[in-house]
Each structure stands twice: as C-alpha cells, then as structure tokens.
XYZ file of C-alpha atoms in Angstrom:
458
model
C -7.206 13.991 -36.519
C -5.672 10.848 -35.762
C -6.163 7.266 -36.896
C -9.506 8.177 -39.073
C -12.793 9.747 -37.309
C -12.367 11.549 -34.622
C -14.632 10.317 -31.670
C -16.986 13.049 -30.190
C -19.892 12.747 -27.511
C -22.413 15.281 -26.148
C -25.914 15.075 -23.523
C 10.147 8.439 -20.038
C 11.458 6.208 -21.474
C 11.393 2.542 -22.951
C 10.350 -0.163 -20.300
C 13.184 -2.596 -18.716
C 13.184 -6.314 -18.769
C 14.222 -6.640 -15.647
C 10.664 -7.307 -13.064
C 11.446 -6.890 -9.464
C 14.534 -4.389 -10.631
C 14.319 -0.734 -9.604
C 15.035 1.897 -12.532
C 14.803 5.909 -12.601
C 11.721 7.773 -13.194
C 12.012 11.137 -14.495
C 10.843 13.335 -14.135
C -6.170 20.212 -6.826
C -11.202 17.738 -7.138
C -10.141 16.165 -3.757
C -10.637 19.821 -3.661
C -11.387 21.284 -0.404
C -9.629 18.289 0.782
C -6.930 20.571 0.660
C -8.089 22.380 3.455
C -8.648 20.002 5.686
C -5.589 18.218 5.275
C -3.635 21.546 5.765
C -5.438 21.267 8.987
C -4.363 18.240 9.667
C -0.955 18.035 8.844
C 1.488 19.744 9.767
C 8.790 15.459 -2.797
C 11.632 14.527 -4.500
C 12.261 13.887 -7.910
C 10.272 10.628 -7.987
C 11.982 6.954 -9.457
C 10.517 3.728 -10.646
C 10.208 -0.069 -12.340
C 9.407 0.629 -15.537
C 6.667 -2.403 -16.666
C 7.799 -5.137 -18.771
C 7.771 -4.910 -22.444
C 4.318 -6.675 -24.407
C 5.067 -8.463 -27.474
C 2.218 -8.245 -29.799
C 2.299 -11.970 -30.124
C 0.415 -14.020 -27.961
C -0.415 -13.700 -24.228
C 0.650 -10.271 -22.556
C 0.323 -8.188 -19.311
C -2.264 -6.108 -19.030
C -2.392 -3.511 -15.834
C -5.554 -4.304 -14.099
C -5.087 -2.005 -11.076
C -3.381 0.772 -10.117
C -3.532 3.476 -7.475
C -1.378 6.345 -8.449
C 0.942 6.964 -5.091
C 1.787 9.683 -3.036
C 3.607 11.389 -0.257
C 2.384 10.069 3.185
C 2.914 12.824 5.257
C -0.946 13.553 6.350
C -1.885 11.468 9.667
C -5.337 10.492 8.769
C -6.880 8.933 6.270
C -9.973 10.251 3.996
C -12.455 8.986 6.555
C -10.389 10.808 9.049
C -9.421 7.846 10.821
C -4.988 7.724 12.088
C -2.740 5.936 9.901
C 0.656 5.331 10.815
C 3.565 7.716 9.920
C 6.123 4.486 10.179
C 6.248 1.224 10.233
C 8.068 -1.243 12.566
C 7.749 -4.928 12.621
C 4.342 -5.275 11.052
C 2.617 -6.494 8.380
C 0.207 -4.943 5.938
C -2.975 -6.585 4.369
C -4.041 -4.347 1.525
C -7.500 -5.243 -0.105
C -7.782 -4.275 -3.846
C -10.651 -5.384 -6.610
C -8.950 -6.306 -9.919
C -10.437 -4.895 -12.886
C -8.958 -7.856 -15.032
C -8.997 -11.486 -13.829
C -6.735 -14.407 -14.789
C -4.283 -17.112 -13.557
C -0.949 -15.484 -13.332
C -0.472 -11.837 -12.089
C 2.729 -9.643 -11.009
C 2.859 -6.487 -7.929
C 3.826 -3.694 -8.307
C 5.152 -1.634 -4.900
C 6.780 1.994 -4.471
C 8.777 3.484 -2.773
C 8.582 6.418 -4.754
C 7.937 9.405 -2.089
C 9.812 7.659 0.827
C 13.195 9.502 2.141
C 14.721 6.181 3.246
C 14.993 2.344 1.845
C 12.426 -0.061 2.597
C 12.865 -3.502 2.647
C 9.544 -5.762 2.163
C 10.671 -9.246 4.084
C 7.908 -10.877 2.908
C 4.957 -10.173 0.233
C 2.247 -13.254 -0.301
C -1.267 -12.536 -2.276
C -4.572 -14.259 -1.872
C -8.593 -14.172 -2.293
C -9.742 -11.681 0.728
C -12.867 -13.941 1.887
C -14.117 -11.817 4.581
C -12.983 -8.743 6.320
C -8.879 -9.260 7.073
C -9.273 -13.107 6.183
C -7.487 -14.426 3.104
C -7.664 -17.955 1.174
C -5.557 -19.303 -1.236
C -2.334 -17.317 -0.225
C 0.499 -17.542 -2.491
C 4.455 -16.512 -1.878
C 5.600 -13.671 -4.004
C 8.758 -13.261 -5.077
C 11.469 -10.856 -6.732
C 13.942 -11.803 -8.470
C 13.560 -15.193 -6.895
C 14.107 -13.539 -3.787
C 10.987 -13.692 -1.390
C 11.627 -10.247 -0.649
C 12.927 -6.812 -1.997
C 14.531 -3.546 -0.486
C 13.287 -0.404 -2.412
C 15.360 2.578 -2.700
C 13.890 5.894 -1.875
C 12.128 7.400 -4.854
C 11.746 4.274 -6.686
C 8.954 1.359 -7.498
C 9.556 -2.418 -7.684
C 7.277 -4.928 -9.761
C 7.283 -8.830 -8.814
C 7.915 -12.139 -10.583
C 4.898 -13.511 -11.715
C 2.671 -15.425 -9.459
C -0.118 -18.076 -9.923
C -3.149 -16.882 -8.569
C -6.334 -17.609 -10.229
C -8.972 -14.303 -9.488
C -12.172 -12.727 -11.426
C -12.619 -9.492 -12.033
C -13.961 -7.541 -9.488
C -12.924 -10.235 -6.723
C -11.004 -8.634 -3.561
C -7.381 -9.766 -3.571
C -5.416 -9.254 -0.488
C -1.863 -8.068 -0.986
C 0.279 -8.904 2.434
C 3.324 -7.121 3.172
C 6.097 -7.476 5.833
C 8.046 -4.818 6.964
C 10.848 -5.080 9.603
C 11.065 -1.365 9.448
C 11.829 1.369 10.544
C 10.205 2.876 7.299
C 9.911 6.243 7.864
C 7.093 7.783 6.521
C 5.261 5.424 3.861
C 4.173 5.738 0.027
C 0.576 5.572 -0.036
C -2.426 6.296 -1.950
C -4.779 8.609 0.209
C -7.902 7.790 -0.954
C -8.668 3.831 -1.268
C -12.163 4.365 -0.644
C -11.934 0.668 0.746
C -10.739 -1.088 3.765
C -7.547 -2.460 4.294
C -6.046 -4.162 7.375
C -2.651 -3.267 9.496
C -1.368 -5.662 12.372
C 0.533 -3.142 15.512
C 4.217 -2.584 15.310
C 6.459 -5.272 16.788
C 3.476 -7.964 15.589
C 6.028 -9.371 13.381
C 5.504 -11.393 10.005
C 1.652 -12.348 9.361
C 1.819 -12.490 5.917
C 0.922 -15.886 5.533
C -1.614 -16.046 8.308
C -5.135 -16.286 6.163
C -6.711 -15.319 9.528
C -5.155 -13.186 12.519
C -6.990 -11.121 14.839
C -3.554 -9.245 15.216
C -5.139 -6.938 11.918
C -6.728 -4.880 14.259
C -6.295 -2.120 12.562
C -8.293 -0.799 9.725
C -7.237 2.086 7.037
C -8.798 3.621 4.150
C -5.497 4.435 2.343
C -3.210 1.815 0.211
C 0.202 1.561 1.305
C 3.553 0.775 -0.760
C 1.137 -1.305 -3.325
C 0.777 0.879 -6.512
C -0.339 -1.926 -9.384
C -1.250 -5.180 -10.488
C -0.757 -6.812 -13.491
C -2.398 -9.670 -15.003
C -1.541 -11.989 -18.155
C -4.263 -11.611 -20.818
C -4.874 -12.579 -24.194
C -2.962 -10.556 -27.349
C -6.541 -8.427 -28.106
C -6.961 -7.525 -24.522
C -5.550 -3.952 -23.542
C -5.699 -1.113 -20.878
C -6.970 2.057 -20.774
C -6.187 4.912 -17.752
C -7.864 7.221 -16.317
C -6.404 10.070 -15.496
C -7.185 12.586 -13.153
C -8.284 14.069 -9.877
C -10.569 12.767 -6.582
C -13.796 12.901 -9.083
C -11.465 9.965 -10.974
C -10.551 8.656 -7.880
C -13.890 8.123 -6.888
C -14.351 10.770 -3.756
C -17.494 11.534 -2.438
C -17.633 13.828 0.294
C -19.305 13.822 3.740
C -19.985 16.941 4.413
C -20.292 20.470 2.312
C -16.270 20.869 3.048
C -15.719 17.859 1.125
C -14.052 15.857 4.170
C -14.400 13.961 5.922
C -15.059 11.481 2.796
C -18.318 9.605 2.493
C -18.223 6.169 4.414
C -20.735 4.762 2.727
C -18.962 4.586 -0.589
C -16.021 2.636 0.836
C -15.818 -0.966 -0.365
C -18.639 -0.838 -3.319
C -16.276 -0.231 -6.173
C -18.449 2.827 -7.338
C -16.303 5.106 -8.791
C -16.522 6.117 -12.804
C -13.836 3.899 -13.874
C -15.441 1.142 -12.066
C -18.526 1.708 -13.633
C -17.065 1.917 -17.056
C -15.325 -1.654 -16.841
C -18.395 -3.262 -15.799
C -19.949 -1.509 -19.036
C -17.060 -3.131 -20.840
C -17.630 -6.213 -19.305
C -21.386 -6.705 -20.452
C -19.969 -5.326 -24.266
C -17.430 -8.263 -24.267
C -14.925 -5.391 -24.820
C -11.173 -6.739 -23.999
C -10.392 -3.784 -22.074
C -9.252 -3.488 -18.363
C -9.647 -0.235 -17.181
C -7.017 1.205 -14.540
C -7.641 4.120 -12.190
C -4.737 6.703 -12.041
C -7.202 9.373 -10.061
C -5.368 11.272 -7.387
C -7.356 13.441 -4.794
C -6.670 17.237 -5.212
C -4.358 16.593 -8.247
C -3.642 19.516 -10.838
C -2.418 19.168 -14.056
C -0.069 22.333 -13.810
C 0.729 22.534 -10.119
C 2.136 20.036 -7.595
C 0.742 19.674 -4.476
C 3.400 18.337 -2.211
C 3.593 17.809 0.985
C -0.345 17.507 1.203
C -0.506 14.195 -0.542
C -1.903 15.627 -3.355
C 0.651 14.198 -5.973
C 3.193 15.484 -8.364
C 1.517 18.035 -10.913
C -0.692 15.829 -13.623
C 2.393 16.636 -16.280
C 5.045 15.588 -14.385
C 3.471 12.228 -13.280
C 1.491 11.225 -16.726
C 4.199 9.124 -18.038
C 4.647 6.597 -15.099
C 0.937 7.121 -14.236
C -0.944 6.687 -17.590
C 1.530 6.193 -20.563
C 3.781 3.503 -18.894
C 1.158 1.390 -17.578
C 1.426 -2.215 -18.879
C -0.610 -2.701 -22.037
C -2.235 0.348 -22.398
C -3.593 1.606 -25.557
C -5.259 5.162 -24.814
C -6.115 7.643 -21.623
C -8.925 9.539 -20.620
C -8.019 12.553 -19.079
C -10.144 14.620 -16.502
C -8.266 17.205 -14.813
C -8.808 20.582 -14.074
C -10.816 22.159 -12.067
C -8.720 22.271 -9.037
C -6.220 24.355 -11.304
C -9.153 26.708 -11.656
C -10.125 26.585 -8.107
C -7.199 26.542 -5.999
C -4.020 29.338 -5.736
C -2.127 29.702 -7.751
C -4.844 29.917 -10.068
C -4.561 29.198 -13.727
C -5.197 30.738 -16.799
C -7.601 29.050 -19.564
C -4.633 29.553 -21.875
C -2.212 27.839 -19.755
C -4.440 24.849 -18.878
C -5.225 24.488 -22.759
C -1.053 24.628 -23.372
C -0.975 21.960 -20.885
C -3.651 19.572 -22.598
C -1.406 19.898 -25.952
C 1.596 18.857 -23.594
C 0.293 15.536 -22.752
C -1.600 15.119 -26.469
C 1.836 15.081 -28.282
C 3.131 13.173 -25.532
C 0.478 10.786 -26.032
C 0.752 10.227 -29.679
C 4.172 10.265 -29.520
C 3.867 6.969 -27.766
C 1.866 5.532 -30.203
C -1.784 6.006 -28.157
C -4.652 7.503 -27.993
C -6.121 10.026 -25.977
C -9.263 11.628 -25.006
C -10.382 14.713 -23.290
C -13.362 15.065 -21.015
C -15.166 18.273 -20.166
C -14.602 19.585 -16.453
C -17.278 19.534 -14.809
C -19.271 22.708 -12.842
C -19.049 23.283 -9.587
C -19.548 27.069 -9.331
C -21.721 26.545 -6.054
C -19.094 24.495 -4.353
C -16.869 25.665 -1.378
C -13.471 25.189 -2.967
C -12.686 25.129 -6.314
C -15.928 27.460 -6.748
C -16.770 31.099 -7.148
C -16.459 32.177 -3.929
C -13.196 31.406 -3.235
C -12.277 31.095 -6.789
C -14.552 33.904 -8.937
C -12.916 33.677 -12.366
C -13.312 30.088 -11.654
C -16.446 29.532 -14.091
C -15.561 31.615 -16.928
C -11.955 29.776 -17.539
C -14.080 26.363 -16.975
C -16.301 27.589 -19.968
C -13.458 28.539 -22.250
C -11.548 25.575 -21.819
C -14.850 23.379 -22.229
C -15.590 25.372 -25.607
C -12.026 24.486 -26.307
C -12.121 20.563 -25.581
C -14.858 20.882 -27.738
C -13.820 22.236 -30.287
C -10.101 20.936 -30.719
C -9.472 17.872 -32.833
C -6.329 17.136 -31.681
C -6.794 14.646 -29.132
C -8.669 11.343 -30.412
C -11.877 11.939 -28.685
C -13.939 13.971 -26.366
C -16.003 13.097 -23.076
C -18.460 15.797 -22.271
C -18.708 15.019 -18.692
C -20.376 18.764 -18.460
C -23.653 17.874 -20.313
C -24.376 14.894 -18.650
C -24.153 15.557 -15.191
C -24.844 20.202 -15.196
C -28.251 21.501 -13.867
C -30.074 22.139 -17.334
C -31.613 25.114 -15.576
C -28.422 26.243 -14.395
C -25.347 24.741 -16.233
C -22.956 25.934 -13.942
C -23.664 23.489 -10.872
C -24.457 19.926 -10.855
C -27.580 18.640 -11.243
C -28.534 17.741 -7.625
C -29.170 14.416 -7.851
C -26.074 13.992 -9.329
C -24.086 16.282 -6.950
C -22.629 14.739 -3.102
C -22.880 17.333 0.016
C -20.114 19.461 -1.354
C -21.404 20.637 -4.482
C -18.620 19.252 -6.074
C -17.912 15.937 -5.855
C -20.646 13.756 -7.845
C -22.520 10.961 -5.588
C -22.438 7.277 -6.992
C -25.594 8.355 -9.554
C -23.276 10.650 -10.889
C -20.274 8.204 -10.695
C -22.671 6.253 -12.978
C -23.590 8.544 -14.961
C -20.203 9.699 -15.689
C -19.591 6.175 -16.761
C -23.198 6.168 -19.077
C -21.630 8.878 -20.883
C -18.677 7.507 -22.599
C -18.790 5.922 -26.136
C -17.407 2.181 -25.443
C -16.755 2.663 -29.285
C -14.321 4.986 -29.214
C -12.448 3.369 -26.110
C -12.451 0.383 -28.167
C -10.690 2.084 -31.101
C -7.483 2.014 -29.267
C -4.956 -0.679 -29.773
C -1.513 -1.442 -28.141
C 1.543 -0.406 -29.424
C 4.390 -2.841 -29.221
C-alpha cells in the first residue's frame, strides 16, 4: 500500500533540458490484426528526447497527446487503405485532437524505428477547420532552427510555439520532408484522418488550403506528442496498453479491416475518460500510449506491433511530460498469441513495471483483462489455456495491493450469463474488441477519485 488507501473498483533516465535535442533511449488486442498484417507485409534498440524537466512552481508542461510509435514496415493502414513506405519531396498534414488546451504548446517527432536520418525542412501547426484545411498556422521551430534532422532511433521535441487551441479541437501538424526517408515512424492505428500531398509536391506546409493533400491515411507519421503549458495543479495520466487502449474496433470477425465508422469521433476509453474529467473540473489531461497488438512480455517487430510493453514503458508512460500515475491494460494478446505466456510470468511482469513505477515517484493502477474466449485470436480456439491464465491473473490484480489501484474492466463489460465473453452489446464483430458502448463503458468504470489522487513528482 502506497500513499494511504489503496483505490479498488468492481461492477531511463532523468529528462534533458535541451527541447529540439536528440538523446538515447534505452532500452499482441490489435489482436488478430496480427494476422492480417502478416498477410500483408512482407527494430533496433530504440532512442529519444527525453521531455523537459517541470518545476513544481508555477506554470508547467503537461503531455496532452501522444501516440506511442512504431515500425512502418506494413503497406496499409488499419482501414486497409496504402500508405507510403518513403517519402520524397512532400509534405505531411497530420490531424490530432488535444486532450489539454492552452496558448503555448511544443511537438514532439520520432525517428525512433527509422534505419536512416530524416530531416524535417519545415514543421508549422494550426486549427484543422475542415478536412486538409488549416487556419491560424504558426512556424515551428528547433532550436531556433525552422527545421531538424533526426537520427535513426531517436525522437526530437520543439521550441515552444503560440498557438491558442481547446481541448478536443483538431490541430493540424504539417511536416516537410525533402526525403528520401526510407521507411517512416508511424503510429498504425490513428483511427482518424490525416492528409499526405504526392512525392515531388514540395513544401506545403504553410498552405492552409491545397488540393495537392490528395491523399488520405489513417496512420500518424513521425508526430509522437504534444505538449501544452498548464497550470502547477494540472497533471497527466497514461494509458497504457494494447488496440482496446488504442481505441480499435474491428470490421469484421477477423478484427481487420478496422471499423470506419469510428475514425474521427474521438471514441476511444481514454477519450471518454478526459471528457469525464472535464465535466469533474479534474486538472488532468489524459494521454493515450495504446499500441495495436502490443504485449507486455513479447515484442512484436517487424509487424508494427511495438517494442514489448516493458521495454517501451519508460519513454511511453513514465517519461511523459507531467505525468503523475498510469493505467495499465495489457495482456491478453500475451495470452492469446505464440509464444504464449504463463499467468506467473505475466504477474512477474506487472511487479516489473509497479517498482518501476514507484520508483519514479508515481502511481499506478492495474485493470482487469478483459474476456474474449469466443474471439478468433487471442481466444480459445487458437489459444485454449487462454481463459484460465486470464482468470488467474484477474484473481491476482484483484487481489494484490501493490499497485495503487485496480480497474476491473472484466465486470463491467463480461456477459453476466457467461463471464468469459463480452457482453454483446458491448462487444464489436470480432468478439474482442469492445464497440464505442463499450469504449464508454470502459471509461464509466474508473473511479475519477483515485486518478485524481496522483500528483507530479518534480
């Protein structure tokens, strides 16, 4: 027990100084996405910007999104749709929906699975006003510089820029690149709609309109974060996790393609859960650090699933800026995809990233994994010890009072009748992916209390 009560429901190193300046970084349910991306498709130690240091004095960055990246090695996207495997004389227009508003904010971009340097020519920010249109566009900078070259393996974060926002309100994030690139960083699953102008189209990232982004993705290239300056009481919270974090809902009972209907509506848990926070008056800004098909003991390189959820949880979760606690979710694709693991080593692993946790000076909470025992992948009939290592590590989440808290995901969204499936109107086509009800209720389920219990460490 930690910090007093324990909260309980049921139904790498020190950051730089330096922003802009690259530093080392020490260091499956998108779920039957796996097999379709296998289809589809034919990792290096990863490096990064740390995030500025908070003072616990006075104003402070706060992350306010974040999409944990990947290799880009897949060809399409989660709709299914091509995405380009280089770049060359083009510019990017990546829409995101900050969970934190403000007047002064700072990028983030990565580099971190690329096998060459990148150089970003140009990088300008505005407020996306329809489609691939942008107002209010606004130079960003590094170093001073109005550009930045990233080293393979590594992230870079920008000077701060004006730019007044809400929360909530699409920001487009343009990027030049003269290229080559070789194969980009990107998140897979953006489960919005971002905008690419063709190779040789040149720089466009201070066009607010160009019919030259002809192009549509549903994946987030090189942008991995956004910061925004916030009050001393205001603070972050991650979570961590898999495609059910990331927000996946599947299209068909093999998961992918993913659900188009979802894209653009900012209906995944976490998004849910800030605009709970939002109606408490809660001064938290909850960032998303869900990555489809992610395990928490096994990496899943080169299939865009992301560095194992050990390796990546202290750039991913513990290093964001001004976080004070994660919520972890991550498991069942251990359970559910080879090699399978062991209840005992996927408990081992939870104690891993507690201690790692508190030894930062945060909190943590752990939420129950949820059933999918019906489901294609990551169920019994591809996985049939599957269910019986999801119920002893749920007894154990439980039961533990080492972490700070508990989630039960598991009550609120299993079949009553039968506790080892979703309840159907929770559950998308795959069985194992919730819908946005379930999203919701996901979101319904967690004690604003408790998140609000956790506090910055400076």
């Amino acid at each position: 027990m930690r910090n007093g009560q324990r909260s309980r429901q049921v139904p790498f190193r020190s950051p730089s100084a330096h922003g802009g300046r690259t530093a080392p970084y020490s260091g499956f349910a998108g779920i039957a996405t796996v097999v379709a991306l296998a289809a589809w498709s034919l990792a290096a130690p990863t490096t990064s910007a740390d995030p500025l240091p908070a003072t616990c004095e006075g104003n402070h960055f706060v992350a306010s999104w974040t999409a944990s990246p990947t290799d880009a090695l897949a060809p399409l996207d989660a709709l299914g749709g091509p995405v380009p495997l280089g770049l060359v004389n083009q510019t990017l227009r990546m829409i995101i929906s900050p969970h934190l508003g403000g007047s002064q904010a700072r990028i983030h971009l990565s580099n971190r699975f690329g096998t060459t340097p990148v150089t970003f020519g140009s990088v300008t920010a505005g407020i996306q006003s329809d489609g691939s249109t942008a107002d209010g566009i606004v130079r960003v900078t590094f170093d001073g510089a109005p550009g930045v070259t990233i080293a393979p393996g590594r992230d870079a974060v920008s000077d701060p820029v004006s730019i007044t926002f809400r929360a909530f309100e699409p920001l487009a994030l343009t990027l030049y690149v003269p290229g080559p690139t070789g194969s980009p960083t990107k998140h897979w699953n953006a489960n919005a709609t971002s905008y690419y102008a063709p190779a040789g189209s040149g720089d466009l990232t201070e066009h607010g309109a160009d019919q030259q982004f002809s192009s549509t993705t549903n994946s987030w290239f090189y942008v991995n974060g956004l910061d925004v300056m916030a009050p001393a009481s205001t603070r972050s919270v991650v979570a961590f996790g898999d495609s059910i974090t990331d927000g996946f809902v599947g299209g068909s009972p093999v998961s992918v393609p993913a659900d188009a209907t979802v894209a653009d509506v900012d209906g995944r848990y976490p998004d849910n859960l800030q605009r709970r926070l939002d109606a408490a008056g809660i001064p938290i800004s909850v960032v998303n650090s869900g990555i489809g098909s992610n395990r928490l003991l096994t990496s899943g390189e080169p299939l865009m699933l992301g560095p194992r959820g050990l390796d990546r949880f202290r750039k991913d979760a513990l290093e964001q800026a001004g976080v004070g606690g994660i919520l972890v979710l991550e498991g069942i694709n251990d359970l559910g995809l080879p090699p399978v693991a062991t209840a005992d080593a996927m408990i081992a692993g939870y104690q891993r990233i507690i201690a790692e946790t508190h030894a930062a000076g945060k909190k943590i909470w752990l939420a129950t994994i949820l059933p999918a025992s019906n489901a294609l992948v990551d169920g019994t009939v591809l996985a049939p010890g599957s269910e019986d290592s999801r119920q002893q590590i749920n007894r154990w989440i439980r039961d533990q009072d080492l972490a700070d808290g508990v989630v039960d995901f598991d009550v609120a969204l299993r079949d009553p009748n039968n506790p080892s499936i979703l309840l159907s109107s929770y559950s998308g086509p795959d069985n194992l992916h919730p819908n946005l009800v379930g999203y919701q209720a996901m979101a319904d389920a967690i004690d604003l209390g408790m998140l609000d219990s956790a506090t910055r460490t400076c």
